[in-house]
mmCIF file of C-alpha atoms in Angstrom:
data_model
loop_
_atom_site.group_PDB
_atom_site.id
_atom_site.type_symbol
_atom_site.label_atom_id
_atom_site.label_comp_id
_atom_site.label_asym_id
_atom_site.label_seq_id
_atom_site.Cartn_x
_atom_site.Cartn_y
_atom_site.Cartn_z
ATOM 1 C CA ASP Y 99 116.648 88.992 113.395
ATOM 2 C CA ALA Y 100 119.321 89.741 110.796
ATOM 3 C CA GLY Y 101 118.636 93.456 110.967
ATOM 4 C CA VAL Y 102 118.002 95.711 107.996
ATOM 5 C CA ILE Y 103 119.493 94.117 104.913
ATOM 6 C CA GLN Y 104 120.678 96.180 101.997
ATOM 7 C CA SER Y 105 122.025 95.062 98.658
ATOM 8 C CA PRO Y 106 124.344 95.447 96.973
ATOM 9 C CA ARG Y 107 127.029 96.633 99.431
ATOM 10 C CA HIS Y 108 128.972 98.276 96.653
ATOM 11 C CA GLU Y 109 127.914 99.388 93.198
ATOM 12 C CA VAL Y 110 130.069 100.921 90.502
ATOM 13 C CA THR Y 111 128.238 102.003 87.389
ATOM 14 C CA GLU Y 112 128.719 104.216 84.393
ATOM 15 C CA MET Y 113 126.984 107.525 84.033
ATOM 16 C CA GLY Y 114 123.617 107.122 82.379
ATOM 17 C CA GLN Y 115 123.005 103.608 83.631
ATOM 18 C CA GLU Y 116 120.063 102.624 85.810
ATOM 19 C CA VAL Y 117 120.849 101.722 89.413
ATOM 20 C CA THR Y 118 118.544 99.841 91.770
ATOM 21 C CA LEU Y 119 119.228 99.630 95.479
ATOM 22 C CA ARG Y 120 117.350 97.146 97.624
ATOM 23 C CA CYS Y 121 116.300 97.019 101.237
ATOM 24 C CA LYS Y 122 114.657 94.474 103.500
ATOM 25 C CA PRO Y 123 113.477 96.083 106.751
ATOM 26 C CA ILE Y 124 113.162 94.391 110.105
ATOM 27 C CA SER Y 125 110.065 92.239 110.300
ATOM 28 C CA GLY Y 126 107.316 94.061 112.171
ATOM 29 C CA HIS Y 127 108.715 97.521 111.559
ATOM 30 C CA ASN Y 128 106.164 99.618 109.720
ATOM 31 C CA SER Y 129 108.272 102.669 108.870
ATOM 32 C CA LEU Y 130 111.059 102.620 106.296
ATOM 33 C CA PHE Y 131 113.477 105.413 105.435
ATOM 34 C CA TRP Y 132 116.012 106.008 102.675
ATOM 35 C CA TYR Y 133 118.943 108.294 103.509
ATOM 36 C CA ARG Y 134 121.927 109.434 101.486
ATOM 37 C CA GLN Y 135 125.264 110.276 103.118
ATOM 38 C CA THR Y 136 128.023 112.388 101.603
ATOM 39 C CA MET Y 137 130.907 114.275 103.143
ATOM 40 C CA MET Y 138 129.573 117.592 101.915
ATOM 41 C CA ARG Y 139 125.899 117.264 102.840
ATOM 42 C CA GLY Y 140 125.928 114.711 105.637
ATOM 43 C CA LEU Y 141 122.859 112.491 106.042
ATOM 44 C CA GLU Y 142 119.890 113.530 103.962
ATOM 45 C CA LEU Y 143 116.462 111.936 104.181
ATOM 46 C CA LEU Y 144 115.284 111.097 100.689
ATOM 47 C CA ILE Y 145 111.923 109.460 101.309
ATOM 48 C CA TYR Y 146 110.047 107.536 103.953
ATOM 49 C CA PHE Y 147 107.167 105.090 104.030
ATOM 50 C CA ASN Y 148 104.608 104.237 106.694
ATOM 51 C CA ASN Y 149 102.803 100.929 106.218
ATOM 52 C CA ASN Y 150 104.204 100.716 102.667
ATOM 53 C CA VAL Y 151 102.770 104.123 101.707
ATOM 54 C CA PRO Y 152 105.148 106.959 100.758
ATOM 55 C CA ILE Y 153 104.610 109.760 103.253
ATOM 56 C CA ASP Y 154 107.254 112.337 102.425
ATOM 57 C CA ASP Y 155 109.418 112.338 99.303
ATOM 58 C CA SER Y 156 110.436 115.977 99.519
ATOM 59 C CA GLY Y 157 114.067 114.938 99.906
ATOM 60 C CA MET Y 158 114.232 113.111 96.597
ATOM 61 C CA PRO Y 159 116.643 115.253 94.608
ATOM 62 C CA GLU Y 160 115.159 114.929 91.136
ATOM 63 C CA ASP Y 161 112.791 112.958 88.975
ATOM 64 C CA ARG Y 162 115.676 110.628 88.246
ATOM 65 C CA PHE Y 163 115.114 109.169 91.715
ATOM 66 C CA SER Y 164 112.174 106.928 92.523
ATOM 67 C CA ALA Y 165 111.348 104.600 95.401
ATOM 68 C CA LYS Y 166 108.823 101.844 95.882
ATOM 69 C CA MET Y 167 107.670 99.635 98.694
ATOM 70 C CA PRO Y 168 105.495 96.913 97.157
ATOM 71 C CA ASN Y 169 105.137 95.070 100.471
ATOM 72 C CA ALA Y 170 106.170 95.287 104.109
ATOM 73 C CA SER Y 171 109.394 93.358 103.581
ATOM 74 C CA PHE Y 172 110.929 95.020 100.556
ATOM 75 C CA SER Y 173 111.770 98.439 99.180
ATOM 76 C CA THR Y 174 113.776 99.720 96.235
ATOM 77 C CA LEU Y 175 115.424 103.008 95.403
ATOM 78 C CA LYS Y 176 116.052 103.519 91.724
ATOM 79 C CA ILE Y 177 118.180 106.122 89.967
ATOM 80 C CA GLN Y 178 117.675 106.456 86.237
ATOM 81 C CA PRO Y 179 119.797 107.766 84.625
ATOM 82 C CA SER Y 180 122.618 107.903 87.143
ATOM 83 C CA GLU Y 181 125.099 110.789 87.288
ATOM 84 C CA PRO Y 182 128.510 111.138 88.975
ATOM 85 C CA ARG Y 183 127.029 113.501 91.585
ATOM 86 C CA ASP Y 184 124.808 110.654 92.772
ATOM 87 C CA SER Y 185 127.910 108.960 94.176
ATOM 88 C CA ALA Y 186 127.280 108.503 97.899
ATOM 89 C CA VAL Y 187 126.443 105.926 100.530
ATOM 90 C CA TYR Y 188 122.733 105.141 100.562
ATOM 91 C CA PHE Y 189 121.232 103.867 103.802
ATOM 92 C CA CYS Y 190 117.932 102.219 104.458
ATOM 93 C CA ALA Y 191 116.518 102.285 107.975
ATOM 94 C CA SER Y 192 113.379 100.960 109.588
ATOM 95 C CA SER Y 193 111.522 101.618 112.818
ATOM 96 C CA LEU Y 194 108.448 100.442 114.710
ATOM 97 C CA GLY Y 195 106.639 103.639 113.888
ATOM 98 C CA SER Y 196 107.362 107.239 113.218
ATOM 99 C CA GLY Y 197 107.924 109.063 116.440
ATOM 100 C CA ILE Y 198 108.050 105.942 118.572
ATOM 101 C CA GLY Y 199 111.663 104.907 118.838
ATOM 102 C CA GLY Y 200 115.072 104.590 117.325
ATOM 103 C CA TYR Y 201 115.851 103.578 113.800
ATOM 104 C CA THR Y 202 117.729 100.466 112.794
ATOM 105 C CA PHE Y 203 120.044 101.150 109.892
ATOM 106 C CA GLY Y 204 121.336 98.796 107.252
ATOM 107 C CA SER Y 205 125.018 98.671 106.372
ATOM 108 C CA GLY Y 206 124.471 100.891 103.359
ATOM 109 C CA THR Y 207 125.193 100.716 99.644
ATOM 110 C CA ARG Y 208 128.248 102.600 98.473
ATOM 111 C CA LEU Y 209 127.409 103.873 95.001
ATOM 112 C CA THR Y 210 130.076 105.148 92.638
ATOM 113 C CA VAL Y 211 129.001 106.575 89.302
ATOM 114 C CA VAL Y 212 131.880 107.065 86.881
ATOM 115 C CA SER W 154 118.289 121.137 105.876
ATOM 116 C CA GLN W 155 120.165 120.192 109.011
ATOM 117 C CA GLN W 156 118.102 120.422 112.168
ATOM 118 C CA GLY W 157 120.717 119.317 114.653
ATOM 119 C CA GLU W 158 124.112 120.945 114.782
ATOM 120 C CA GLU W 159 126.771 119.124 116.778
ATOM 121 C CA ASP W 160 129.670 120.731 118.583
ATOM 122 C CA PRO W 161 132.601 120.266 118.440
ATOM 123 C CA GLN W 162 133.105 118.855 114.952
ATOM 124 C CA ALA W 163 136.028 116.753 116.155
ATOM 125 C CA LEU W 164 137.192 115.649 119.575
ATOM 126 C CA SER W 165 140.358 113.802 120.568
ATOM 127 C CA ILE W 166 140.801 112.478 124.092
ATOM 128 C CA GLN W 167 142.832 109.955 126.040
ATOM 129 C CA GLU W 168 141.390 106.610 127.001
ATOM 130 C CA GLY W 169 139.732 106.860 130.397
ATOM 131 C CA GLU W 170 138.718 110.485 130.003
ATOM 132 C CA ASN W 171 135.150 111.636 129.602
ATOM 133 C CA ALA W 172 133.856 112.871 126.236
ATOM 134 C CA THR W 173 131.170 115.525 126.032
ATOM 135 C CA MET W 174 129.414 116.285 122.763
ATOM 136 C CA ASN W 175 126.769 118.930 122.256
ATOM 137 C CA CYS W 176 123.864 119.341 119.884
ATOM 138 C CA SER W 177 121.658 122.333 119.180
ATOM 139 C CA TYR W 178 118.470 122.337 117.182
ATOM 140 C CA LYS W 179 115.948 124.838 115.900
ATOM 141 C CA THR W 180 112.359 123.624 116.071
ATOM 142 C CA SER W 181 110.113 121.909 118.606
ATOM 143 C CA ILE W 182 110.759 118.214 118.919
ATOM 144 C CA ASN W 183 109.070 114.996 120.021
ATOM 145 C CA ASN W 184 112.366 113.421 120.913
ATOM 146 C CA LEU W 185 116.093 113.643 120.294
ATOM 147 C CA GLN W 186 118.293 110.649 119.568
ATOM 148 C CA TRP W 187 122.018 109.971 119.462
ATOM 149 C CA TYR W 188 123.629 107.552 117.038
ATOM 150 C CA ARG W 189 127.134 106.185 116.542
ATOM 151 C CA GLN W 190 128.724 105.335 113.205
ATOM 152 C CA ASN W 191 131.916 103.386 112.879
ATOM 153 C CA SER W 192 133.914 103.908 109.717
ATOM 154 C CA GLY W 193 132.297 102.207 106.737
ATOM 155 C CA ARG W 194 129.279 101.022 108.714
ATOM 156 C CA GLY W 195 125.677 101.991 109.264
ATOM 157 C CA LEU W 196 124.447 104.100 112.144
ATOM 158 C CA VAL W 197 123.679 102.468 115.460
ATOM 159 C CA HIS W 198 121.039 103.869 117.773
ATOM 160 C CA LEU W 199 122.448 104.728 121.202
ATOM 161 C CA ILE W 200 119.790 106.507 123.201
ATOM 162 C CA LEU W 201 116.524 108.408 122.845
ATOM 163 C CA ILE W 202 115.339 111.199 125.105
ATOM 164 C CA ARG W 203 111.803 112.526 124.901
ATOM 165 C CA SER W 204 110.925 116.195 124.996
ATOM 166 C CA ASN W 205 109.472 115.867 128.513
ATOM 167 C CA GLU W 206 112.648 114.254 129.874
ATOM 168 C CA ARG W 207 115.697 116.133 131.096
ATOM 169 C CA GLU W 208 118.255 113.391 131.599
ATOM 170 C CA LYS W 209 118.720 109.780 130.662
ATOM 171 C CA HIS W 210 121.378 107.174 131.308
ATOM 172 C CA SER W 211 122.407 104.031 129.499
ATOM 173 C CA GLY W 212 125.572 102.311 130.704
ATOM 174 C CA ARG W 213 128.435 104.778 130.251
ATOM 175 C CA LEU W 214 126.217 107.181 128.327
ATOM 176 C CA ARG W 215 124.424 110.142 129.816
ATOM 177 C CA VAL W 216 122.191 112.388 127.749
ATOM 178 C CA THR W 217 120.667 115.673 128.815
ATOM 179 C CA LEU W 218 118.042 117.730 127.071
ATOM 180 C CA ASP W 219 117.236 121.400 127.612
ATOM 181 C CA THR W 220 114.203 122.261 125.507
ATOM 182 C CA SER W 221 114.302 125.917 126.582
ATOM 183 C CA LYS W 222 117.751 126.231 125.039
ATOM 184 C CA LYS W 223 117.029 123.698 122.306
ATOM 185 C CA SER W 224 120.161 121.795 123.134
ATOM 186 C CA SER W 225 121.329 118.360 124.191
ATOM 187 C CA SER W 226 124.574 116.860 125.361
ATOM 188 C CA LEU W 227 125.975 113.338 125.218
ATOM 189 C CA LEU W 228 128.507 112.350 127.826
ATOM 190 C CA ILE W 229 130.568 109.188 127.463
ATOM 191 C CA THR W 230 132.299 108.380 130.710
ATOM 192 C CA ALA W 231 135.553 106.445 131.051
ATOM 193 C CA SER W 232 136.085 106.383 127.311
ATOM 194 C CA ARG W 233 137.668 103.431 125.537
ATOM 195 C CA ALA W 234 139.524 103.152 122.237
ATOM 196 C CA ALA W 235 136.491 101.250 120.920
ATOM 197 C CA ASP W 236 134.391 104.408 121.382
ATOM 198 C CA THR W 237 136.262 105.952 118.451
ATOM 199 C CA ALA W 238 133.546 106.729 115.911
ATOM 200 C CA SER W 239 131.338 109.496 114.568
ATOM 201 C CA TYR W 240 128.411 110.532 116.741
ATOM 202 C CA PHE W 241 125.240 112.097 115.410
ATOM 203 C CA CYS W 242 122.328 113.750 117.072
ATOM 204 C CA ALA W 243 118.979 113.442 115.343
ATOM 205 C CA THR W 244 115.768 115.273 116.064
ATOM 206 C CA ASP W 245 112.263 114.017 115.601
ATOM 207 C CA ALA W 246 110.357 117.212 115.024
ATOM 208 C CA SER W 247 106.839 117.719 116.289
ATOM 209 C CA GLY W 248 104.128 117.137 113.781
ATOM 210 C CA ALA W 249 101.945 114.529 112.217
ATOM 211 C CA ASN W 250 104.626 113.033 110.021
ATOM 212 C CA SER W 251 107.619 112.789 112.271
ATOM 213 C CA LYS W 252 110.953 111.865 110.781
ATOM 214 C CA LEU W 253 114.544 112.082 111.966
ATOM 215 C CA THR W 254 116.800 114.882 110.783
ATOM 216 C CA PHE W 255 120.493 114.345 111.444
ATOM 217 C CA GLY W 256 123.324 116.718 112.173
ATOM 218 C CA LYS W 257 126.667 116.423 110.420
ATOM 219 C CA GLY W 258 128.241 114.518 113.258
ATOM 220 C CA ILE W 259 131.176 114.688 115.640
ATOM 221 C CA THR W 260 134.311 112.657 115.041
ATOM 222 C CA LEU W 261 135.546 111.247 118.334
ATOM 223 C CA SER W 262 139.041 109.799 118.584
ATOM 224 C CA VAL W 263 140.005 108.004 121.773
ATOM 225 C CA ARG W 264 143.756 107.479 122.053
ATOM 226 C CA PRO W 265 144.852 104.283 123.804
#
């Protein structure tokens, strides 16, 4: 298995533009998580899905953020419009099930909003 | 909010020495996990210890859990320069919708 695949690896965009981050979880994993990492706030859970259904989106900072999981092999995190304070590394992770075992993380998307 | 709080924030040791990192948390948990992150990379799962376990080993790693004190420790024995990384503890809190909450991490530097 190639692991959790995220794209793009790096994204530089102008303030106000729409940004879409993509994630392909490990086949067979039924839980998917989106985290954001910054120096100031560390790793923050934004949203997670079980069996493609959003379970907890309480970490999504604002209405500008939205996430979808149309099927078991694909998820997107969208920011519209983007702001400089959204600059961070965004990680996607998947696991066999919530509470069962460890997470497998993707390599992350480094987002810079200028 | 951060559930796990690691201690110390940074640790520098000589190759061959043991590294001990601590984590404290606040609420009841299903399990506690430790992860490693190399610079510019994603997190890698190291070890999971369940709330009914007290100690677990994996290679050069030893994890302990004290649920009465709500604390855990990660010991890396005979450290190597390649162990240089950030280490995070993460707690899976009790409840129907479990999810991992991470601490801010410990930066470990192993000098060759």
